[in-house]
Short mmCIF file of C-alpha atoms in Angstrom, two decimals:
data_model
loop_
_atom_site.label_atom_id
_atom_site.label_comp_id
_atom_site.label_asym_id
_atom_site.label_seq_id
_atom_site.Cartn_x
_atom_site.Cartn_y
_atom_site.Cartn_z
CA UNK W 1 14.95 -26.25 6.28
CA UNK W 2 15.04 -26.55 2.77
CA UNK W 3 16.59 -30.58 2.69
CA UNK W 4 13.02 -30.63 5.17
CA UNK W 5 11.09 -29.59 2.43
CA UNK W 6 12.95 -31.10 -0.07
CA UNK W 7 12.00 -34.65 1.92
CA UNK W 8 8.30 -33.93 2.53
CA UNK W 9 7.47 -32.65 -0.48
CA UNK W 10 10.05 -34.51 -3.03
CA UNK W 11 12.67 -32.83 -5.63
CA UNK W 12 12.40 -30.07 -7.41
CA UNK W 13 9.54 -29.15 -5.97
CA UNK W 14 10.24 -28.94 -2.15
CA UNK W 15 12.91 -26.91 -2.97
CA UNK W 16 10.59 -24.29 -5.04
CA UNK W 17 8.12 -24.16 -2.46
CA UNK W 18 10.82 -23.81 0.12
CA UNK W 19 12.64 -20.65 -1.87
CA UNK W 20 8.93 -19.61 -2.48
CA UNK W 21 7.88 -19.19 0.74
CA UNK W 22 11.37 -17.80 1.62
CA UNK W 23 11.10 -14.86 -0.79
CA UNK W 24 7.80 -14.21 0.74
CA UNK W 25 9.14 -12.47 3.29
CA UNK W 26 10.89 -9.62 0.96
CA UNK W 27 6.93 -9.07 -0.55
CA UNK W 28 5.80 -8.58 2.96
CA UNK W 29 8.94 -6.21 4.27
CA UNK W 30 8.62 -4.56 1.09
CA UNK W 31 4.53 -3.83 1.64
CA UNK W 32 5.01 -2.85 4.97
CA UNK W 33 7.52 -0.20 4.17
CA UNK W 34 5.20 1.35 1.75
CA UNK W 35 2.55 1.74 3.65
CA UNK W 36 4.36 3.05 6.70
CA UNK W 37 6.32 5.82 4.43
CA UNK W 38 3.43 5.87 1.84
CA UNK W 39 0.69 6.40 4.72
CA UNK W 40 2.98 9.62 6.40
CA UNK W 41 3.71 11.52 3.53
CA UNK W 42 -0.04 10.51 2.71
CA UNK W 43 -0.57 12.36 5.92
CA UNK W 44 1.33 15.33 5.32
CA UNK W 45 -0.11 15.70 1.92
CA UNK W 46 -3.95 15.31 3.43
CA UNK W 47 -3.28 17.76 5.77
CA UNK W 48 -2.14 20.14 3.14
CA UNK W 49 -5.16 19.31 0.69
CA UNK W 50 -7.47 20.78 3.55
CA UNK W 51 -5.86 23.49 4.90
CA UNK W 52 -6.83 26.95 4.36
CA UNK W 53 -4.09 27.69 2.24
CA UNK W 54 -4.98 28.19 -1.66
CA UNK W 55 -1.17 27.25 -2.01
CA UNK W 56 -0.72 24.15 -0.09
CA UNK W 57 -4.01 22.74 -1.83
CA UNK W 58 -2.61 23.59 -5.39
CA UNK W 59 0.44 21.70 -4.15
CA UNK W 60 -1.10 18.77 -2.49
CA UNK W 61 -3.72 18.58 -5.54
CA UNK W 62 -0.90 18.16 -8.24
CA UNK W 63 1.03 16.21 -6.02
CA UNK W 64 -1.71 13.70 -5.62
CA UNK W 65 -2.64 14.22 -9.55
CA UNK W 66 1.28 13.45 -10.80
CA UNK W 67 1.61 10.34 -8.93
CA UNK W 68 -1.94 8.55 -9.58
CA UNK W 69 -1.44 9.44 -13.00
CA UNK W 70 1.75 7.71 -13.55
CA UNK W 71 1.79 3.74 -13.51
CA UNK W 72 3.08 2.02 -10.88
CA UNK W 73 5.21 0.27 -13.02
CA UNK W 74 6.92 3.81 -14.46
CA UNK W 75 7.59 5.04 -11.47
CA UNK W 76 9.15 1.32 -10.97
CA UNK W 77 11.53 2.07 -13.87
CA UNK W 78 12.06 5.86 -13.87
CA UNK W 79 13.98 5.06 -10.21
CA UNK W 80 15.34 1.56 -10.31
CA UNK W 81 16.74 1.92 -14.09
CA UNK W 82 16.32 5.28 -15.27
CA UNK W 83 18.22 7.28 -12.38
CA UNK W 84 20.99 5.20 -12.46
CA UNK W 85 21.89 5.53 -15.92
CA UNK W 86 21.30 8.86 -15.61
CA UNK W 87 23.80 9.71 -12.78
CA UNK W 88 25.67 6.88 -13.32
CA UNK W 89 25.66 5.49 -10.51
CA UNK W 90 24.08 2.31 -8.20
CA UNK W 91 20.26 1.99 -7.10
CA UNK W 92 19.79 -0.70 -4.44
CA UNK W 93 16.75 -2.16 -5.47
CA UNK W 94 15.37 -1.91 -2.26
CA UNK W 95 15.64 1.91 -2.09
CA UNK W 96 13.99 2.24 -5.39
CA UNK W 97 11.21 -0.23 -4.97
CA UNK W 98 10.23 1.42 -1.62
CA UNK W 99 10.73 4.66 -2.78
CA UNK W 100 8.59 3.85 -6.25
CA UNK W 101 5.91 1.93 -3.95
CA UNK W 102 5.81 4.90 -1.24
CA UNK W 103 5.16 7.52 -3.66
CA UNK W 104 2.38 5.37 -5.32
CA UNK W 105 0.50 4.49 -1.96
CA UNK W 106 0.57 8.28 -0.42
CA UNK W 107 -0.66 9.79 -3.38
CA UNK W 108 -3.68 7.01 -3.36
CA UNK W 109 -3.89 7.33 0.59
CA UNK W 110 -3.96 11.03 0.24
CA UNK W 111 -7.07 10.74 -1.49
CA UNK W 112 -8.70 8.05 0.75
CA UNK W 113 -8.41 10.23 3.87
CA UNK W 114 -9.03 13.36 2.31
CA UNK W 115 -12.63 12.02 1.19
CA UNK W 116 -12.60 10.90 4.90
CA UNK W 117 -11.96 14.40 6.48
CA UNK W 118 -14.57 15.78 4.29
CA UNK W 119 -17.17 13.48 5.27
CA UNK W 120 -17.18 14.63 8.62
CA UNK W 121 -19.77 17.63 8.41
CA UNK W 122 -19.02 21.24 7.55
CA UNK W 123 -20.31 22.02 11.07
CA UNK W 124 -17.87 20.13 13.70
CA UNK W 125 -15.36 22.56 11.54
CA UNK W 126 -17.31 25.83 12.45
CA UNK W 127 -18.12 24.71 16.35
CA UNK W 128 -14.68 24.10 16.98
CA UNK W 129 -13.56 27.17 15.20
CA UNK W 130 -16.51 28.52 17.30
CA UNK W 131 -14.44 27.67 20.33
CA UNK W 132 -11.52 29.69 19.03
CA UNK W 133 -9.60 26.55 17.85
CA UNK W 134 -7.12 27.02 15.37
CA UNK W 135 -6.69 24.46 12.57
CA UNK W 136 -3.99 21.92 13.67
CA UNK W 137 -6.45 21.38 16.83
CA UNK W 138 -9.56 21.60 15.36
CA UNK W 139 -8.04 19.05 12.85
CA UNK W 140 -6.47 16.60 15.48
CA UNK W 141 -8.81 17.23 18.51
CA UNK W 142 -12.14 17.24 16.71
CA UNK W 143 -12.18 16.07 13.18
CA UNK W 144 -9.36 13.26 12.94
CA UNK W 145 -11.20 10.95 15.30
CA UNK W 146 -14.16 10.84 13.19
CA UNK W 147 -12.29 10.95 9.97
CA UNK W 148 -10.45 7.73 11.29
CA UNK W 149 -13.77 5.41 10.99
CA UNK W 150 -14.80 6.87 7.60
CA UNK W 151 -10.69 5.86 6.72
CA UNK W 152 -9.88 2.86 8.79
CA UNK W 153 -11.70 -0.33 6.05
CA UNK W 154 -10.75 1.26 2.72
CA UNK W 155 -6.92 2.07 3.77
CA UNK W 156 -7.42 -1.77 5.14
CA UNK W 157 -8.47 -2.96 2.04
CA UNK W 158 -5.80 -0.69 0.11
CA UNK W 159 -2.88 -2.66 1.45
CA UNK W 160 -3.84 -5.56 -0.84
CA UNK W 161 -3.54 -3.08 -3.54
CA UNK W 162 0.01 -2.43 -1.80
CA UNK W 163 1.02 -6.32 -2.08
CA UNK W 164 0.34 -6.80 -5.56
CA UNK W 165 1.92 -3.71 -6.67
CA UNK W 166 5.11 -5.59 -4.94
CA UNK W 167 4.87 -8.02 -7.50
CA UNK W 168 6.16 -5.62 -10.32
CA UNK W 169 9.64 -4.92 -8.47
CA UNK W 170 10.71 -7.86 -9.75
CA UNK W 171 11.62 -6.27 -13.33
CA UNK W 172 14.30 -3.78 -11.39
CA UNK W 173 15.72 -6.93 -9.53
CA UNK W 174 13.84 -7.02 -6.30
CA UNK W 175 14.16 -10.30 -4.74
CA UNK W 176 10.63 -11.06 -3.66
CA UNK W 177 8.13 -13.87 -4.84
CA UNK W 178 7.61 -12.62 -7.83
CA UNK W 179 11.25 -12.61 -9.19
CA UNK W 180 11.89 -15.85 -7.61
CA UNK W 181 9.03 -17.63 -9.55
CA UNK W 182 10.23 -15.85 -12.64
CA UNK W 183 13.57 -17.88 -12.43
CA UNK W 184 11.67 -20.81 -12.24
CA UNK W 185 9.34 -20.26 -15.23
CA UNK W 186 11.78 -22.66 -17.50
CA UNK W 187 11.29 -25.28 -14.67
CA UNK W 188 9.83 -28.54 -16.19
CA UNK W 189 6.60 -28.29 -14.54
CA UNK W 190 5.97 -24.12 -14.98
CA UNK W 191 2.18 -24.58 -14.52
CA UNK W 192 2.61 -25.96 -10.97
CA UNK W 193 5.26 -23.24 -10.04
CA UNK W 194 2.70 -19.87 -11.31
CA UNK W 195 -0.30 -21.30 -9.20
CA UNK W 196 1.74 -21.53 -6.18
CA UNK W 197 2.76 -18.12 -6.57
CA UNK W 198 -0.99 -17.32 -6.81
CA UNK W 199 -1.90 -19.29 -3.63
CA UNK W 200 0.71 -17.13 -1.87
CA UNK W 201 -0.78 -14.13 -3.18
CA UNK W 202 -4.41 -15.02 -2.37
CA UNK W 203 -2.97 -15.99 1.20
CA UNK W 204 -1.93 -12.53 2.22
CA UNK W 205 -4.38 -10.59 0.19
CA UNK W 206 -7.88 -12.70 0.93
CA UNK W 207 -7.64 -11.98 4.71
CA UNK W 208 -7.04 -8.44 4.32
CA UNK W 209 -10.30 -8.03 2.20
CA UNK W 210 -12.04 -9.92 4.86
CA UNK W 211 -11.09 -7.51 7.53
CA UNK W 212 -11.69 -4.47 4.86
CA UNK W 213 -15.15 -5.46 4.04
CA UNK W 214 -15.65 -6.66 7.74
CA UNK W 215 -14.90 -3.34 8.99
CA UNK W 216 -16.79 -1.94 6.64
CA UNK W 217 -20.05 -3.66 7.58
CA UNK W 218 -19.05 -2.82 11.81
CA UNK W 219 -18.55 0.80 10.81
CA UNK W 220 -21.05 1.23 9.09
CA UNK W 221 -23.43 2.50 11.28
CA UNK W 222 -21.16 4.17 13.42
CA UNK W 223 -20.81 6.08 10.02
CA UNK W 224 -24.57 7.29 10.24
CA UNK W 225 -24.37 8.28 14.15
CA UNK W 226 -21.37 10.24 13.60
CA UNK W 227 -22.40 12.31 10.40
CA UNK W 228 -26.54 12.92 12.13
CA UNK W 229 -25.96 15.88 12.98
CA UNK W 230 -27.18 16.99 16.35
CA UNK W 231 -30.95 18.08 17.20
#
């Protein structure tokens, strides 16, 4: 494959574009794990930020507070560099990238569906507890399902967030697009290798803010039928 680019598109640059595209992949593995592991301790810690509890919202609440306050790129280096020197011992870059990158997207998550779950009105909680519903119920029978529309475009259009936090893994040796474009930033044409890079970026983040804002616009009114409240 890469001698195929190398033909088409002529030497060195075939073989950029071909190791380019390759490292791709890693960007998009790495995303996806973060927003899988990000979005269920996100869950967890939602649930906790409206539960009855006093306790498990002071926990949730700092939780949530610690990690959005933090940069990305900290958290980046306090488990791919600093942890290892500390215990002296080996990080695979992968586990501390998708650990760093999980912690950052639940805490941001946490937040999206919380404001979610309390958009739904105050009174689908008090019907259902009306019923003699306890909380887990109430919460999964009654108020997730709305909560879900008020959630679904901006945890869409947080995943691009998600992708071009990726790009910072590169500085604790993460193979992704980012680090490989960094090797070639002595190439002899550097200007032609960083706008690549972009294109690939704008290529899996454009399409997601499409969908985001298209949802957005669909859900829209489904937004108003589902918070008017009943005559």
């Amino acid at each position: 494959m890469k001698d195929l680019f190398a033909e088409i598109f002529g030497k060195p640059f075939g073989i950029v574009l071909y190791q380019l595209l390759d490292a791709t992949q890693f960007t998009i593995y790495l995303a996806l794990i973060a927003f899988l592991g990000g979005g269920l301790v996100a869950l967890a810690i939602t649930i906790l930020r409206v539960a009855p509890s006093k306790n498990a919202k002071r926990v949730s609440a700092a939780y949530t507070w610690v990690f959005q306050s933090v940069p990305l790129l900290m958290l980046l280096f306090l488990l791919g560099l600093g942890v290892p020197r500390l215990t002296g011992s080996n990080i695979n870059p992968w586990i501390a990238a998708s650990c760093a990158l999980t912690l950052y997207t639940s805490a941001y998550l946490a937040d999206v569906w919380r404001g979610a779950i309390e958009s739904v009105p105050r009174g689908q909680w008090e019907g259902a507890a009306a019923l003699g519903l306890r909380f887990i119920p109430v919460l999964r029978l009654v108020i997730m399902p709305q909560a879900v529309r008020f959630a679904l475009a901006p945890t869409v259009g947080f995943m691009v967030q998600i992708i071009k936090g990726t790009s910072l893994a590169y500085i604790i040796g993460f193979h992704d697009l980012m680090n490989t474009g960094k090797r070639w930033a002595n190439a002899p044409e550097p200007f032609v290798i960083f706008p690549l890079m972009a294109l690939i970026y704008f290529a899996l983040c454009y399409p997601l803010s499409l969908y985001s804002r298209h949802l957005e616009k669909r859900l829209g009114g489904v937004r108003g039928r589902v918070v008017k409240p009943a005559a």
